[in-house]
Amino acid sequence: MALLMARPTVLTTRIEASVESVFGFFADPHRLLEWESTRTQMPTRVLDWTVTPEGVGTSFDVKGRVGPVWIRHTSRYTDVVRNERIVETVEGRVLGQFVYSFRPDGSGTRFTLEHVPGAIGKIPVIGALFERLWGRRAAGFLDDLRRHLESLTDV
């Protein structure tokens, strides 16, 4: 049965933009979600958001489409270390956590995205389906993100 459950996913890419710029893009969920909503792989509608000066407690309510299904969820930044890491907890860990890590890499940034599945990922079959959909989406997300951030002059 364990093979049918979602497993953590870790993906890394290099972005030709400063750590401060890439971190700043993620620290402001409005910018991130505005860009995300333009992508055709997973349309997203931002319903509400709150940004805190220190980062922890920043939250946003979104409605996103995964395949034919629209899913509404709330995300909250539960750990923020400026220019190093942001931990986003989704729906009290029902859908899981995303850990965004930022490291200098020459003139750019080594960006790592880790997804730790929540309770829904531990349900056999549903977890496997979620993992399959997320795996396809995550690789495209990283490529699109890299291209987008590298194309901006004022990230």
mmCIF file of N, CA and C in Angstrom, residues 16-131:
data_model
loop_
_atom_site.group_PDB
_atom_site.id
_atom_site.type_symbol
_atom_site.label_atom_id
_atom_site.label_comp_id
_atom_site.label_asym_id
_atom_site.label_seq_id
_atom_site.Cartn_x
_atom_site.Cartn_y
_atom_site.Cartn_z
ATOM 1 N N GLU A 16 18.826 32.775 -13.043
ATOM 2 C CA GLU A 16 19.772 33.871 -13.251
ATOM 3 C C GLU A 16 19.141 35.176 -12.763
ATOM 4 N N ALA A 17 19.045 35.282 -11.446
ATOM 5 C CA ALA A 17 18.537 36.471 -10.750
ATOM 6 C C ALA A 17 19.066 36.378 -9.322
ATOM 7 N N SER A 18 19.207 37.506 -8.652
ATOM 8 C CA SER A 18 19.776 37.514 -7.300
ATOM 9 C C SER A 18 18.862 36.790 -6.313
ATOM 10 N N VAL A 19 19.463 36.301 -5.230
ATOM 11 C CA VAL A 19 18.698 35.656 -4.159
ATOM 12 C C VAL A 19 17.639 36.620 -3.634
ATOM 13 N N GLU A 20 18.000 37.871 -3.452
ATOM 14 C CA GLU A 20 17.066 38.869 -2.931
ATOM 15 C C GLU A 20 15.852 39.017 -3.844
ATOM 16 N N SER A 21 16.086 38.992 -5.150
ATOM 17 C CA SER A 21 14.987 39.134 -6.106
ATOM 18 C C SER A 21 14.070 37.919 -6.110
ATOM 19 N N VAL A 22 14.661 36.731 -6.126
ATOM 20 C CA VAL A 22 13.852 35.509 -6.152
ATOM 21 C C VAL A 22 13.092 35.369 -4.839
ATOM 22 N N PHE A 23 13.769 35.592 -3.713
ATOM 23 C CA PHE A 23 13.109 35.527 -2.414
ATOM 24 C C PHE A 23 11.961 36.542 -2.354
ATOM 25 N N GLY A 24 12.219 37.771 -2.819
ATOM 26 C CA GLY A 24 11.200 38.820 -2.787
ATOM 27 C C GLY A 24 9.959 38.455 -3.581
ATOM 28 N N PHE A 25 10.161 37.748 -4.679
ATOM 29 C CA PHE A 25 9.027 37.302 -5.494
ATOM 30 C C PHE A 25 8.138 36.354 -4.691
ATOM 31 N N PHE A 26 8.735 35.441 -3.940
ATOM 32 C CA PHE A 26 7.963 34.491 -3.134
ATOM 33 C C PHE A 26 7.431 35.121 -1.850
ATOM 34 N N ALA A 27 8.154 36.096 -1.315
ATOM 35 C CA ALA A 27 7.726 36.726 -0.061
ATOM 36 C C ALA A 27 6.430 37.511 -0.239
ATOM 37 N N ASP A 28 6.149 37.942 -1.459
ATOM 38 C CA ASP A 28 4.915 38.674 -1.753
ATOM 39 C C ASP A 28 3.979 37.736 -2.532
ATOM 40 N N PRO A 29 3.086 37.043 -1.835
ATOM 41 C CA PRO A 29 2.247 36.057 -2.519
ATOM 42 C C PRO A 29 1.381 36.662 -3.620
ATOM 43 N N HIS A 30 1.088 37.947 -3.540
ATOM 44 C CA HIS A 30 0.290 38.562 -4.594
ATOM 45 C C HIS A 30 1.032 38.484 -5.926
ATOM 46 N N ARG A 31 2.329 38.775 -5.934
ATOM 47 C CA ARG A 31 3.119 38.690 -7.173
ATOM 48 C C ARG A 31 3.197 37.242 -7.666
ATOM 49 N N LEU A 32 3.456 36.334 -6.743
ATOM 50 C CA LEU A 32 3.555 34.922 -7.107
ATOM 51 C C LEU A 32 2.231 34.412 -7.678
ATOM 52 N N LEU A 33 1.133 34.713 -6.991
ATOM 53 C CA LEU A 33 -0.168 34.202 -7.417
ATOM 54 C C LEU A 33 -0.683 34.900 -8.669
ATOM 55 N N GLU A 34 -0.337 36.164 -8.842
ATOM 56 C CA GLU A 34 -0.724 36.865 -10.065
ATOM 57 C C GLU A 34 -0.063 36.194 -11.270
ATOM 58 N N TRP A 35 1.231 35.861 -11.135
ATOM 59 C CA TRP A 35 1.924 35.143 -12.204
ATOM 60 C C TRP A 35 1.323 33.743 -12.374
ATOM 61 N N GLU A 36 1.101 33.055 -11.266
ATOM 62 C CA GLU A 36 0.562 31.686 -11.311
ATOM 63 C C GLU A 36 -0.774 31.646 -12.045
ATOM 64 N N SER A 37 -1.584 32.677 -11.866
ATOM 65 C CA SER A 37 -2.918 32.684 -12.484
ATOM 66 C C SER A 37 -2.852 32.813 -14.004
ATOM 67 N N THR A 38 -1.716 33.243 -14.550
ATOM 68 C CA THR A 38 -1.592 33.374 -16.003
ATOM 69 C C THR A 38 -1.159 32.072 -16.665
ATOM 70 N N ARG A 39 -0.725 31.117 -15.867
ATOM 71 C CA ARG A 39 -0.255 29.840 -16.413
ATOM 72 C C ARG A 39 -1.442 28.971 -16.779
ATOM 73 N N THR A 40 -1.343 28.279 -17.879
ATOM 74 C CA THR A 40 -2.463 27.441 -18.314
ATOM 75 C C THR A 40 -2.466 26.075 -17.652
ATOM 76 N N GLN A 41 -1.318 25.636 -17.103
ATOM 77 C CA GLN A 41 -1.259 24.307 -16.493
ATOM 78 C C GLN A 41 -2.126 24.209 -15.246
ATOM 79 N N MET A 42 -2.221 25.290 -14.483
ATOM 80 C CA MET A 42 -3.071 25.282 -13.301
ATOM 81 C C MET A 42 -3.587 26.684 -13.045
ATOM 82 N N PRO A 43 -4.702 27.035 -13.668
ATOM 83 C CA PRO A 43 -5.255 28.363 -13.425
ATOM 84 C C PRO A 43 -5.546 28.555 -11.942
ATOM 85 N N THR A 44 -5.252 29.746 -11.433
ATOM 86 C CA THR A 44 -5.433 30.053 -10.020
ATOM 87 C C THR A 44 -6.165 31.379 -9.881
ATOM 88 N N ARG A 45 -7.114 31.433 -8.980
ATOM 89 C CA ARG A 45 -7.797 32.687 -8.663
ATOM 90 C C ARG A 45 -7.480 33.051 -7.222
ATOM 91 N N VAL A 46 -6.968 34.263 -7.028
ATOM 92 C CA VAL A 46 -6.665 34.748 -5.681
ATOM 93 C C VAL A 46 -7.949 35.326 -5.104
ATOM 94 N N LEU A 47 -8.364 34.806 -3.959
ATOM 95 C CA LEU A 47 -9.589 35.270 -3.321
ATOM 96 C C LEU A 47 -9.297 36.327 -2.263
ATOM 97 N N ASP A 48 -8.168 36.176 -1.543
ATOM 98 C CA ASP A 48 -7.802 37.119 -0.490
ATOM 99 C C ASP A 48 -6.366 36.851 -0.088
ATOM 100 N N TRP A 49 -5.662 37.855 0.430
ATOM 101 C CA TRP A 49 -4.303 37.647 0.920
ATOM 102 C C TRP A 49 -3.961 38.698 1.952
ATOM 103 N N THR A 50 -3.047 38.353 2.849
ATOM 104 C CA THR A 50 -2.519 39.235 3.877
ATOM 105 C C THR A 50 -1.018 39.051 3.904
ATOM 106 N N VAL A 51 -0.271 40.145 3.834
ATOM 107 C CA VAL A 51 1.185 40.088 3.887
ATOM 108 C C VAL A 51 1.634 40.734 5.187
ATOM 109 N N THR A 52 2.448 40.018 5.963
ATOM 110 C CA THR A 52 2.981 40.577 7.205
ATOM 111 C C THR A 52 4.415 41.046 6.956
ATOM 112 N N PRO A 53 4.859 42.091 7.666
ATOM 113 C CA PRO A 53 6.213 42.616 7.443
ATOM 114 C C PRO A 53 7.316 41.585 7.699
ATOM 115 N N GLU A 54 7.132 40.739 8.692
ATOM 116 C CA GLU A 54 8.163 39.747 9.021
ATOM 117 C C GLU A 54 8.046 38.464 8.204
ATOM 118 N N GLY A 55 6.950 38.313 7.463
ATOM 119 C CA GLY A 55 6.765 37.142 6.611
ATOM 120 C C GLY A 55 5.945 36.049 7.253
ATOM 121 N N VAL A 56 6.286 35.663 8.500
ATOM 122 C CA VAL A 56 5.516 34.627 9.191
ATOM 123 C C VAL A 56 4.104 35.164 9.410
ATOM 124 N N GLY A 57 3.118 34.356 9.038
ATOM 125 C CA GLY A 57 1.730 34.774 9.154
ATOM 126 C C GLY A 57 1.146 35.292 7.856
ATOM 127 N N THR A 58 1.998 35.563 6.871
ATOM 128 C CA THR A 58 1.493 35.926 5.555
ATOM 129 C C THR A 58 0.587 34.789 5.096
ATOM 130 N N SER A 59 -0.595 35.127 4.579
ATOM 131 C CA SER A 59 -1.525 34.068 4.178
ATOM 132 C C SER A 59 -2.266 34.480 2.921
ATOM 133 N N PHE A 60 -2.809 33.475 2.246
ATOM 134 C CA PHE A 60 -3.594 33.743 1.050
ATOM 135 C C PHE A 60 -4.587 32.618 0.826
ATOM 136 N N ASP A 61 -5.769 33.026 0.360
ATOM 137 C CA ASP A 61 -6.826 32.091 -0.007
ATOM 138 C C ASP A 61 -6.876 32.050 -1.519
ATOM 139 N N VAL A 62 -6.823 30.848 -2.071
ATOM 140 C CA VAL A 62 -6.853 30.704 -3.524
ATOM 141 C C VAL A 62 -7.796 29.581 -3.923
ATOM 142 N N LYS A 63 -8.181 29.644 -5.184
ATOM 143 C CA LYS A 63 -8.962 28.581 -5.792
ATOM 144 C C LYS A 63 -8.176 28.206 -7.036
ATOM 145 N N GLY A 64 -7.713 26.961 -7.092
ATOM 146 C CA GLY A 64 -6.897 26.524 -8.220
ATOM 147 C C GLY A 64 -7.468 25.270 -8.851
ATOM 148 N N ARG A 65 -7.197 25.132 -10.133
ATOM 149 C CA ARG A 65 -7.709 23.965 -10.844
ATOM 150 C C ARG A 65 -6.612 22.926 -10.994
ATOM 151 N N VAL A 66 -6.919 21.708 -10.577
ATOM 152 C CA VAL A 66 -6.037 20.566 -10.764
ATOM 153 C C VAL A 66 -6.816 19.606 -11.647
ATOM 154 N N GLY A 67 -6.439 19.537 -12.917
ATOM 155 C CA GLY A 67 -7.221 18.750 -13.865
ATOM 156 C C GLY A 67 -8.594 19.372 -13.998
ATOM 157 N N PRO A 68 -9.649 18.588 -13.903
ATOM 158 C CA PRO A 68 -10.997 19.124 -14.056
ATOM 159 C C PRO A 68 -11.594 19.650 -12.744
ATOM 160 N N VAL A 69 -10.852 19.541 -11.641
ATOM 161 C CA VAL A 69 -11.396 19.860 -10.323
ATOM 162 C C VAL A 69 -10.823 21.191 -9.807
ATOM 163 N N TRP A 70 -11.713 22.060 -9.302
ATOM 164 C CA TRP A 70 -11.288 23.298 -8.649
ATOM 165 C C TRP A 70 -11.151 23.033 -7.157
ATOM 166 N N ILE A 71 -10.017 23.411 -6.589
ATOM 167 C CA ILE A 71 -9.753 23.195 -5.167
ATOM 168 C C ILE A 71 -9.494 24.544 -4.511
ATOM 169 N N ARG A 72 -10.208 24.813 -3.423
ATOM 170 C CA ARG A 72 -9.992 26.049 -2.660
ATOM 171 C C ARG A 72 -9.163 25.698 -1.436
ATOM 172 N N HIS A 73 -8.155 26.523 -1.166
ATOM 173 C CA HIS A 73 -7.346 26.283 0.015
ATOM 174 C C HIS A 73 -6.756 27.584 0.545
ATOM 175 N N THR A 74 -6.311 27.514 1.784
ATOM 176 C CA THR A 74 -5.639 28.629 2.434
ATOM 177 C C THR A 74 -4.206 28.204 2.721
ATOM 178 N N SER A 75 -3.284 29.087 2.391
ATOM 179 C CA SER A 75 -1.872 28.843 2.677
ATOM 180 C C SER A 75 -1.381 29.899 3.648
ATOM 181 N N ARG A 76 -0.429 29.489 4.487
ATOM 182 C CA ARG A 76 0.144 30.418 5.467
ATOM 183 C C ARG A 76 1.647 30.188 5.528
ATOM 184 N N TYR A 77 2.411 31.269 5.537
ATOM 185 C CA TYR A 77 3.851 31.156 5.708
ATOM 186 C C TYR A 77 4.124 30.941 7.200
ATOM 187 N N THR A 78 4.615 29.749 7.541
ATOM 188 C CA THR A 78 4.825 29.383 8.945
ATOM 189 C C THR A 78 6.270 29.525 9.394
ATOM 190 N N ASP A 79 7.183 29.694 8.444
ATOM 191 C CA ASP A 79 8.598 29.911 8.770
ATOM 192 C C ASP A 79 9.209 30.718 7.637
ATOM 193 N N VAL A 80 9.853 31.816 7.986
ATOM 194 C CA VAL A 80 10.494 32.656 6.983
ATOM 195 C C VAL A 80 11.858 33.083 7.511
ATOM 196 N N VAL A 81 12.902 32.762 6.771
ATOM 197 C CA VAL A 81 14.255 33.244 7.051
ATOM 198 C C VAL A 81 14.655 34.032 5.815
ATOM 199 N N ARG A 82 14.754 35.340 5.966
ATOM 200 C CA ARG A 82 14.981 36.244 4.820
ATOM 201 C C ARG A 82 16.119 35.761 3.929
ATOM 202 N N ASN A 83 15.821 35.680 2.639
ATOM 203 C CA ASN A 83 16.776 35.304 1.591
ATOM 204 C C ASN A 83 17.326 33.884 1.733
ATOM 205 N N GLU A 84 16.682 33.057 2.573
ATOM 206 C CA GLU A 84 17.117 31.667 2.740
ATOM 207 C C GLU A 84 15.992 30.656 2.549
ATOM 208 N N ARG A 85 14.828 30.896 3.212
ATOM 209 C CA ARG A 85 13.806 29.850 3.223
ATOM 210 C C ARG A 85 12.425 30.445 3.539
ATOM 211 N N ILE A 86 11.411 29.867 2.893
ATOM 212 C CA ILE A 86 10.014 30.141 3.231
ATOM 213 C C ILE A 86 9.320 28.791 3.311
ATOM 214 N N VAL A 87 8.585 28.576 4.396
ATOM 215 C CA VAL A 87 7.789 27.357 4.542
ATOM 216 C C VAL A 87 6.319 27.762 4.448
ATOM 217 N N GLU A 88 5.638 27.194 3.467
ATOM 218 C CA GLU A 88 4.220 27.453 3.243
ATOM 219 C C GLU A 88 3.430 26.223 3.658
ATOM 220 N N THR A 89 2.549 26.383 4.639
ATOM 221 C CA THR A 89 1.700 25.290 5.087
ATOM 222 C C THR A 89 0.315 25.488 4.475
ATOM 223 N N VAL A 90 -0.190 24.449 3.838
ATOM 224 C CA VAL A 90 -1.466 24.533 3.137
ATOM 225 C C VAL A 90 -2.538 23.823 3.939
ATOM 226 N N GLU A 91 -3.617 24.550 4.250
ATOM 227 C CA GLU A 91 -4.789 23.975 4.919
ATOM 228 C C GLU A 91 -4.429 23.150 6.151
ATOM 229 N N GLY A 92 -3.601 23.704 7.021
ATOM 230 C CA GLY A 92 -3.251 22.969 8.231
ATOM 231 C C GLY A 92 -2.642 21.616 7.925
ATOM 232 N N ARG A 93 -1.881 21.531 6.868
ATOM 233 C CA ARG A 93 -1.149 20.342 6.428
ATOM 234 C C ARG A 93 -2.013 19.269 5.787
ATOM 235 N N VAL A 94 -3.275 19.579 5.487
ATOM 236 C CA VAL A 94 -4.099 18.587 4.786
ATOM 237 C C VAL A 94 -3.503 18.323 3.407
ATOM 238 N N LEU A 95 -3.172 19.395 2.675
ATOM 239 C CA LEU A 95 -2.544 19.239 1.370
ATOM 240 C C LEU A 95 -1.027 19.190 1.477
ATOM 241 N N GLY A 96 -0.486 19.624 2.602
ATOM 242 C CA GLY A 96 0.950 19.512 2.809
ATOM 243 C C GLY A 96 1.660 20.823 3.028
ATOM 244 N N GLN A 97 2.966 20.756 2.897
ATOM 245 C CA GLN A 97 3.831 21.919 3.054
ATOM 246 C C GLN A 97 4.718 22.051 1.829
ATOM 247 N N PHE A 98 5.032 23.301 1.508
ATOM 248 C CA PHE A 98 6.008 23.607 0.483
ATOM 249 C C PHE A 98 7.153 24.338 1.164
ATOM 250 N N VAL A 99 8.354 23.902 0.909
ATOM 251 C CA VAL A 99 9.537 24.567 1.450
ATOM 252 C C VAL A 99 10.305 25.125 0.264
ATOM 253 N N TYR A 100 10.460 26.451 0.255
ATOM 254 C CA TYR A 100 11.191 27.137 -0.804
ATOM 255 C C TYR A 100 12.535 27.552 -0.221
ATOM 256 N N SER A 101 13.625 27.119 -0.840
ATOM 257 C CA SER A 101 14.964 27.454 -0.357
ATOM 258 C C SER A 101 15.702 28.246 -1.422
ATOM 259 N N PHE A 102 16.487 29.224 -0.975
ATOM 260 C CA PHE A 102 17.191 30.135 -1.862
ATOM 261 C C PHE A 102 18.659 30.187 -1.440
ATOM 262 N N ARG A 103 19.570 29.899 -2.384
ATOM 263 C CA ARG A 103 21.007 29.935 -2.114
ATOM 264 C C ARG A 103 21.712 30.670 -3.232
ATOM 265 N N PRO A 104 22.707 31.491 -2.889
ATOM 266 C CA PRO A 104 23.486 32.126 -3.955
ATOM 267 C C PRO A 104 24.181 31.056 -4.796
ATOM 268 N N ASP A 105 24.238 31.289 -6.098
ATOM 269 C CA ASP A 105 24.913 30.375 -7.020
ATOM 270 C C ASP A 105 25.539 31.234 -8.119
ATOM 271 N N GLY A 106 26.771 31.649 -7.906
ATOM 272 C CA GLY A 106 27.421 32.569 -8.839
ATOM 273 C C GLY A 106 26.642 33.872 -8.883
ATOM 274 N N SER A 107 26.241 34.276 -10.092
ATOM 275 C CA SER A 107 25.479 35.518 -10.236
ATOM 276 C C SER A 107 23.975 35.278 -10.113
ATOM 277 N N GLY A 108 23.586 34.048 -9.806
ATOM 278 C CA GLY A 108 22.167 33.720 -9.733
ATOM 279 C C GLY A 108 21.779 33.096 -8.403
ATOM 280 N N THR A 109 20.697 32.326 -8.461
ATOM 281 C CA THR A 109 20.121 31.696 -7.270
ATOM 282 C C THR A 109 19.867 30.224 -7.540
ATOM 283 N N ARG A 110 20.258 29.380 -6.602
ATOM 284 C CA ARG A 110 19.889 27.965 -6.623
ATOM 285 C C ARG A 110 18.588 27.899 -5.831
ATOM 286 N N PHE A 111 17.494 27.584 -6.525
ATOM 287 C CA PHE A 111 16.165 27.542 -5.923
ATOM 288 C C PHE A 111 15.736 26.093 -5.781
ATOM 289 N N THR A 112 15.308 25.720 -4.566
ATOM 290 C CA THR A 112 14.839 24.361 -4.313
ATOM 291 C C THR A 112 13.398 24.425 -3.819
ATOM 292 N N LEU A 113 12.580 23.586 -4.398
ATOM 293 C CA LEU A 113 11.179 23.455 -4.022
ATOM 294 C C LEU A 113 10.982 22.051 -3.475
ATOM 295 N N GLU A 114 10.557 21.970 -2.226
ATOM 296 C CA GLU A 114 10.257 20.670 -1.618
ATOM 297 C C GLU A 114 8.784 20.653 -1.252
ATOM 298 N N HIS A 115 8.098 19.596 -1.663
ATOM 299 C CA HIS A 115 6.698 19.419 -1.283
ATOM 300 C C HIS A 115 6.603 18.195 -0.389
ATOM 301 N N VAL A 116 6.057 18.403 0.797
ATOM 302 C CA VAL A 116 5.815 17.310 1.740
ATOM 303 C C VAL A 116 4.307 17.101 1.780
ATOM 304 N N PRO A 117 3.823 15.965 1.267
ATOM 305 C CA PRO A 117 2.374 15.747 1.210
ATOM 306 C C PRO A 117 1.737 15.749 2.596
ATOM 307 N N GLY A 118 0.530 16.240 2.663
ATOM 308 C CA GLY A 118 -0.223 16.240 3.907
ATOM 309 C C GLY A 118 -1.086 15.006 4.018
ATOM 310 N N ALA A 119 -2.120 15.103 4.835
ATOM 311 C CA ALA A 119 -2.979 13.959 5.129
ATOM 312 C C ALA A 119 -3.608 13.355 3.880
ATOM 313 N N ILE A 120 -3.990 14.209 2.921
ATOM 314 C CA ILE A 120 -4.641 13.679 1.718
ATOM 315 C C ILE A 120 -3.689 12.785 0.920
ATOM 316 N N GLY A 121 -2.400 13.078 0.984
ATOM 317 C CA GLY A 121 -1.410 12.274 0.279
ATOM 318 C C GLY A 121 -1.174 10.915 0.906
ATOM 319 N N LYS A 122 -1.654 10.747 2.136
ATOM 320 C CA LYS A 122 -1.452 9.474 2.837
ATOM 321 C C LYS A 122 -2.607 8.502 2.625
ATOM 322 N N ILE A 123 -3.622 8.943 1.897
ATOM 323 C CA ILE A 123 -4.747 8.063 1.598
ATOM 324 C C ILE A 123 -4.384 7.265 0.344
ATOM 325 N N PRO A 124 -4.318 5.944 0.451
ATOM 326 C CA PRO A 124 -3.957 5.144 -0.727
ATOM 327 C C PRO A 124 -4.805 5.513 -1.934
ATOM 328 N N VAL A 125 -4.270 5.397 -3.077
ATOM 329 C CA VAL A 125 -4.851 5.702 -4.379
ATOM 330 C C VAL A 125 -4.996 7.223 -4.571
ATOM 331 N N ILE A 126 -5.660 7.913 -3.645
ATOM 332 C CA ILE A 126 -5.771 9.371 -3.758
ATOM 333 C C ILE A 126 -4.375 9.979 -3.690
ATOM 334 N N GLY A 127 -3.549 9.460 -2.781
ATOM 335 C CA GLY A 127 -2.172 9.939 -2.669
ATOM 336 C C GLY A 127 -1.399 9.716 -3.953
ATOM 337 N N ALA A 128 -1.583 8.572 -4.559
ATOM 338 C CA ALA A 128 -0.877 8.269 -5.808
ATOM 339 C C ALA A 128 -1.344 9.192 -6.930
ATOM 340 N N LEU A 129 -2.637 9.454 -6.999
ATOM 341 C CA LEU A 129 -3.170 10.360 -8.014
ATOM 342 C C LEU A 129 -2.634 11.766 -7.798
ATOM 343 N N PHE A 130 -2.659 12.225 -6.544
ATOM 344 C CA PHE A 130 -2.149 13.554 -6.217
ATOM 345 C C PHE A 130 -0.680 13.671 -6.601
ATOM 346 N N GLU A 131 0.107 12.656 -6.265
ATOM 347 C CA GLU A 131 1.538 12.664 -6.570
ATOM 348 C C GLU A 131 1.760 12.746 -8.078
#
